[in-house]
Short mmCIF file of C-alpha atoms and ligand atoms in Angstrom, two decimals:
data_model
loop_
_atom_site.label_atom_id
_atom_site.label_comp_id
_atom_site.label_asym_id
_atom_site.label_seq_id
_atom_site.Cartn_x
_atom_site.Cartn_y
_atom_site.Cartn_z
CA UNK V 21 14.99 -0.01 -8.70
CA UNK V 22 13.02 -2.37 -10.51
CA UNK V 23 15.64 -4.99 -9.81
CA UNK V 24 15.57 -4.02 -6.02
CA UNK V 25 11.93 -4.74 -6.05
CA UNK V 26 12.46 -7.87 -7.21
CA UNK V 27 15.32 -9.67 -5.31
CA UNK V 28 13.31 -7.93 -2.10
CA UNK V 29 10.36 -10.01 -3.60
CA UNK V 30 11.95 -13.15 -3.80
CA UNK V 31 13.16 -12.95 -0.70
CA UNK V 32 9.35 -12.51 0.90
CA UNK V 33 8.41 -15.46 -1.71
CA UNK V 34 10.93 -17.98 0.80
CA UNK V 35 10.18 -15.85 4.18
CA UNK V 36 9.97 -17.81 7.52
CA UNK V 37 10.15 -15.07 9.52
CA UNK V 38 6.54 -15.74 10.99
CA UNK V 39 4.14 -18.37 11.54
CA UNK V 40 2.28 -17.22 8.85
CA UNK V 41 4.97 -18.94 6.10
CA UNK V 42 3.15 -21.98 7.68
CA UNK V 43 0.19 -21.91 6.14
CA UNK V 44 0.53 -19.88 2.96
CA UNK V 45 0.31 -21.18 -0.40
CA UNK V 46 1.90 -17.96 -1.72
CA UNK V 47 3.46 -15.14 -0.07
CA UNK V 48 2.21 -12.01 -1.56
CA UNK V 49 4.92 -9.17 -1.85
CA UNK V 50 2.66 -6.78 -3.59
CA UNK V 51 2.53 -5.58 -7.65
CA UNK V 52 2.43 -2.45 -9.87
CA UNK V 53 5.05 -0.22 -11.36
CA UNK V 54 8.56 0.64 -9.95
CA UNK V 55 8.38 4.23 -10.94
CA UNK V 56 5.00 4.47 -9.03
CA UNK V 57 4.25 7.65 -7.70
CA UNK V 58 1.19 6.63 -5.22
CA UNK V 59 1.46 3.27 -3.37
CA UNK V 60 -1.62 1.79 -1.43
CA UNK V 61 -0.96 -0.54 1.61
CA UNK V 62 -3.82 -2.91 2.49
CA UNK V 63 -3.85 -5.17 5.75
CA UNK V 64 -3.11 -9.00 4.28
CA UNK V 65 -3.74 -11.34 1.88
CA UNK V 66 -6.85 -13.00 2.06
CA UNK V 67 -7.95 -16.50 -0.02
CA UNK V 68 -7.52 -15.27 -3.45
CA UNK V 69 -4.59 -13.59 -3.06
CA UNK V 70 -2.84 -16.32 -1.39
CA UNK V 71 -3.52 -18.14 -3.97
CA UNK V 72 -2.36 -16.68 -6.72
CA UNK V 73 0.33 -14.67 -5.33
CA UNK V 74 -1.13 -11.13 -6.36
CA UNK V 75 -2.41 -8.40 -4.01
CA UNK V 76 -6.00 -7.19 -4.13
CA UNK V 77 -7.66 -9.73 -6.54
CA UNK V 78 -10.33 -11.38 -5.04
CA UNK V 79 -13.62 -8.75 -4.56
CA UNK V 80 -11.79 -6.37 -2.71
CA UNK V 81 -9.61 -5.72 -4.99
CA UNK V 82 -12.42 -5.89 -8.31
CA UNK V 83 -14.02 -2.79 -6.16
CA UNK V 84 -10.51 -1.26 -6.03
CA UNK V 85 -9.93 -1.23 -9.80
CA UNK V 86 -12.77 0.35 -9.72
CA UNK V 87 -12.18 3.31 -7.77
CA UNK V 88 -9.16 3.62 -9.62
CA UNK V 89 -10.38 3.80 -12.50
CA UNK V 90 -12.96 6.42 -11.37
CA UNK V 91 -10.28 8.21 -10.54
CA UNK V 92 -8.76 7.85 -14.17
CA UNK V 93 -6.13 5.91 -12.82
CA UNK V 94 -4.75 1.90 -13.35
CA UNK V 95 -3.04 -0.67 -11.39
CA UNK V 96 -0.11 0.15 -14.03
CA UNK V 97 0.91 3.17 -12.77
CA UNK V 98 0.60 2.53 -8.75
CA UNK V 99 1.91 0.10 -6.20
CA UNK V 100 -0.06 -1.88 -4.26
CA UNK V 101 0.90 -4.11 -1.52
CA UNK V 102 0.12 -4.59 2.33
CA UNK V 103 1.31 -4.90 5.80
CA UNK V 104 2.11 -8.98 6.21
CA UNK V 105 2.76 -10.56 2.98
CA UNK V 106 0.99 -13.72 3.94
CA UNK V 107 -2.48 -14.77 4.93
CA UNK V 108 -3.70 -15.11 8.42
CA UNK V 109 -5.94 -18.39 8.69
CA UNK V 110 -9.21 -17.13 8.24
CA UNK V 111 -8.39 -14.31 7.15
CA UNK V 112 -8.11 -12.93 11.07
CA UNK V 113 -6.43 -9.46 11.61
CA UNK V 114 -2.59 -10.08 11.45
CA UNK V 115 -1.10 -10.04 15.23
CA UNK V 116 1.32 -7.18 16.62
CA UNK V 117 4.01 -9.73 16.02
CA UNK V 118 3.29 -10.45 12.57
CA UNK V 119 3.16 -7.05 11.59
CA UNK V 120 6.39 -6.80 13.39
CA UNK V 121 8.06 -9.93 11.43
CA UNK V 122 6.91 -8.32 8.12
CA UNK V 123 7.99 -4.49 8.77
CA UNK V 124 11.05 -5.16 7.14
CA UNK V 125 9.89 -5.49 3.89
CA UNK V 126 7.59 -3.05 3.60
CA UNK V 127 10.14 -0.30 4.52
CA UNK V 128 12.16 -1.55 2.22
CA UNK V 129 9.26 -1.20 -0.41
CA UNK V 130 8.71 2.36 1.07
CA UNK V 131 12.26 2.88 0.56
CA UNK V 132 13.10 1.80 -2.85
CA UNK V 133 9.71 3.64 -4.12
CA UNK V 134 9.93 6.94 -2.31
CA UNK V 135 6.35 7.27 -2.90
CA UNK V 136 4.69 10.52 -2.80
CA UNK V 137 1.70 9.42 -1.54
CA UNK V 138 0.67 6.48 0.70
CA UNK V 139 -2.92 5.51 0.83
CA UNK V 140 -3.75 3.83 4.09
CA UNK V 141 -6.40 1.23 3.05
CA UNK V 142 -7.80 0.64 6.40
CA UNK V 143 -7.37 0.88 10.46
CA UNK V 144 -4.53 -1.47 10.44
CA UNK V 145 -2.39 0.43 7.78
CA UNK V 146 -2.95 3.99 9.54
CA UNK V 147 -1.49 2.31 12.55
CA UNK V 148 1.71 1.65 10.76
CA UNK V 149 1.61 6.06 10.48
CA UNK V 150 -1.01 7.31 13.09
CA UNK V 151 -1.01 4.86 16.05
CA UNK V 152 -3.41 6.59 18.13
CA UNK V 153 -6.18 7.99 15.29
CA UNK V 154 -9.22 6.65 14.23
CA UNK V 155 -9.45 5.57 9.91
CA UNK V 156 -13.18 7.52 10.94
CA UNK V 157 -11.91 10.27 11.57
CA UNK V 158 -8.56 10.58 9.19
CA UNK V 159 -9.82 9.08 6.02
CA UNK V 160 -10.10 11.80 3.22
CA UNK V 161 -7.38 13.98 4.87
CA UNK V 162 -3.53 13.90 3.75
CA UNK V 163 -1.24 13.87 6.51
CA UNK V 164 2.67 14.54 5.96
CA UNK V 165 4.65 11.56 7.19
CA UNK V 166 8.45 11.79 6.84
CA UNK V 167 8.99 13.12 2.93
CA UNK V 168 5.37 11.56 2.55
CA UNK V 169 1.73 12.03 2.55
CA UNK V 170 -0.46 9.57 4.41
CA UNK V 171 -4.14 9.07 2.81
CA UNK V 172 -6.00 7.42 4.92
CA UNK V 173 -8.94 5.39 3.17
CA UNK V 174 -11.59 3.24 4.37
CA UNK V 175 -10.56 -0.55 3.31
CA UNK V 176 -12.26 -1.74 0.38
CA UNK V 177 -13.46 -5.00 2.23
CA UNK V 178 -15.60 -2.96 4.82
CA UNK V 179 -17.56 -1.27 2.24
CA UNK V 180 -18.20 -4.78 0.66
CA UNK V 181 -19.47 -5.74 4.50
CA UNK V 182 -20.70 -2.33 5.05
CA UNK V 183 -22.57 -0.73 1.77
CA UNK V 184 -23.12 2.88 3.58
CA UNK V 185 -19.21 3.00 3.47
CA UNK V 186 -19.05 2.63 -0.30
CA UNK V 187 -19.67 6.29 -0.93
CA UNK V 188 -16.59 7.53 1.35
CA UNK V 189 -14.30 5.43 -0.55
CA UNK V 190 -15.81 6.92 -3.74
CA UNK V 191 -15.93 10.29 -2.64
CA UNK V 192 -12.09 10.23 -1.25
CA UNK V 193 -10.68 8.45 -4.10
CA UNK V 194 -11.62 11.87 -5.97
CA UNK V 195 -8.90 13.54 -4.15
CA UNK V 196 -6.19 11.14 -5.64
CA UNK V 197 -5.06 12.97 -8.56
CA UNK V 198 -5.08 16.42 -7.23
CA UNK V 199 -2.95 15.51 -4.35
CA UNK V 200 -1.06 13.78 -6.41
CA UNK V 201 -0.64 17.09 -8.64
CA UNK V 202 0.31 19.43 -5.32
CA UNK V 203 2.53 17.03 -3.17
CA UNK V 204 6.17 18.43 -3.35
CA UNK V 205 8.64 16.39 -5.75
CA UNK V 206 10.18 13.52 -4.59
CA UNK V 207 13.71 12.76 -4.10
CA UNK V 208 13.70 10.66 -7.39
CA UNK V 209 11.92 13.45 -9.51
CA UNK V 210 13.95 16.22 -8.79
CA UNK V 211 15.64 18.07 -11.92
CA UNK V 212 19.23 16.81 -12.08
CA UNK V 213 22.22 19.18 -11.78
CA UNK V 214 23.70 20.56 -15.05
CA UNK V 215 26.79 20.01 -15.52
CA UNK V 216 28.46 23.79 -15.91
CA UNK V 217 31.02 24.56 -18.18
CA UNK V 218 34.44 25.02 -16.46
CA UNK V 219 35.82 28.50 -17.30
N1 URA B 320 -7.48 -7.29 1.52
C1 URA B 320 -6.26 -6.78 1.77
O1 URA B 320 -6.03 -6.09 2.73
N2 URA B 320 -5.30 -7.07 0.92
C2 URA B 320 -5.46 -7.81 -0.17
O2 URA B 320 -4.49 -8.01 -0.89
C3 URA B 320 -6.74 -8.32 -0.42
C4 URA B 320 -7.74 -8.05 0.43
FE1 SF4 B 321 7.69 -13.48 6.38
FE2 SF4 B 321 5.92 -11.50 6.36
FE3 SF4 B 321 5.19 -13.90 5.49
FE4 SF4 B 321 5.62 -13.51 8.09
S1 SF4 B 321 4.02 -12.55 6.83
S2 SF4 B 321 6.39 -15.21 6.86
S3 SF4 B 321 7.31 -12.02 8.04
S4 SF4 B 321 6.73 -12.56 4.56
#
């Protein structure tokens, strides 16, 4: 699985797919561990991460960490990407057909993870799952999607533009681990079958 990750990352590193190859420095095809039970989808790169390749390390991503951690969790043990792998000039919201171009590789990502849970960092992520609903009025509530729960979460960005955000983010983080604890076992965690004895 890890290798999958990998060749599927390389292949976003080269992508042309879009016009956003044009003006990327680095494609960013998103971090964290292949046996990751939780995996967070944010909208797009933005300066830092384009530069250095990662997801979520510019400010955004320093208040992320953070909520993880409140939450007693670590980059280590999730996935993090989001939904175009390169930067919009500007940092502009990624077009329909962008989001389009890219939705390859995130189902793949989906795919090869199986997460359990998916939090939706933001308006544009939900759409990817819940077209029609409002991140005001979903975030904080799990939603089954396919074999997977949707958590919708306000993106970490507003509540840097936005401080009277900051404590929904903080308050719904909280509800990480225990939905973590009650979702159903995934494909990849089910108990093998035993071999029986044959007589
Ligand atoms: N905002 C995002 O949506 N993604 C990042 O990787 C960084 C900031
Ligand atoms: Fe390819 Fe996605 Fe980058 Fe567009 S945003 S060039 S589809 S990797």
């Amino acid at each position: 699985m890890e290798e999958e990750l990998k060749t599927l990352a390389q292949r976003i590193s080269v992508c042309k797919d879009c016009p956003l190859s044009r003006n990327r420095t680095h494609a960013v095809p998103g971090d964290g561990s292949s046996s990751a039970r939780i995996m967070f989808i944010g909208e797009a790169p933005g300066f830092y991460e384009d530069q250095q390749g990662r997801p979520f390390v510019g400010p955004a991503g320093k208040f992320l960490d953070e909520l993880l951690s409140s939450a007693g969790m670590s980059r280590g043990e999730v996935f993090i990407t989001n939904m175009v792998k390169c930067r919009p000039p500007e940092n502009r919201d990624p077009m329909p057909g962008e989001v389009e171009a890219c939705r390859q590789y995130l189902d793949k990502q989906i795919q090869i993870l199986k997460p359990r849970v998916i939090v939706a960092l933001g308006r544009h992520s939900l759409a990817k799952f819940f077209p029609q609903e409002s991140i005001s009025k979903l975030r904080g509530k799990p939603r089954q999607w396919n074999d997977t729960i949707i958590y919708p979460m306000f993106h970490p960005a507003a509540a840097l533009h936005n401080q009277g955000l900051r404590h929904y983010l903080e308050e719904d983080i909280k509800g990480l681990p225990l939905l973590l604890k009650e979702a159903p076992l995934g494909e990849k965690e089910q108990p093998q079958p035993q071999q029986l004895p044959m007589f």
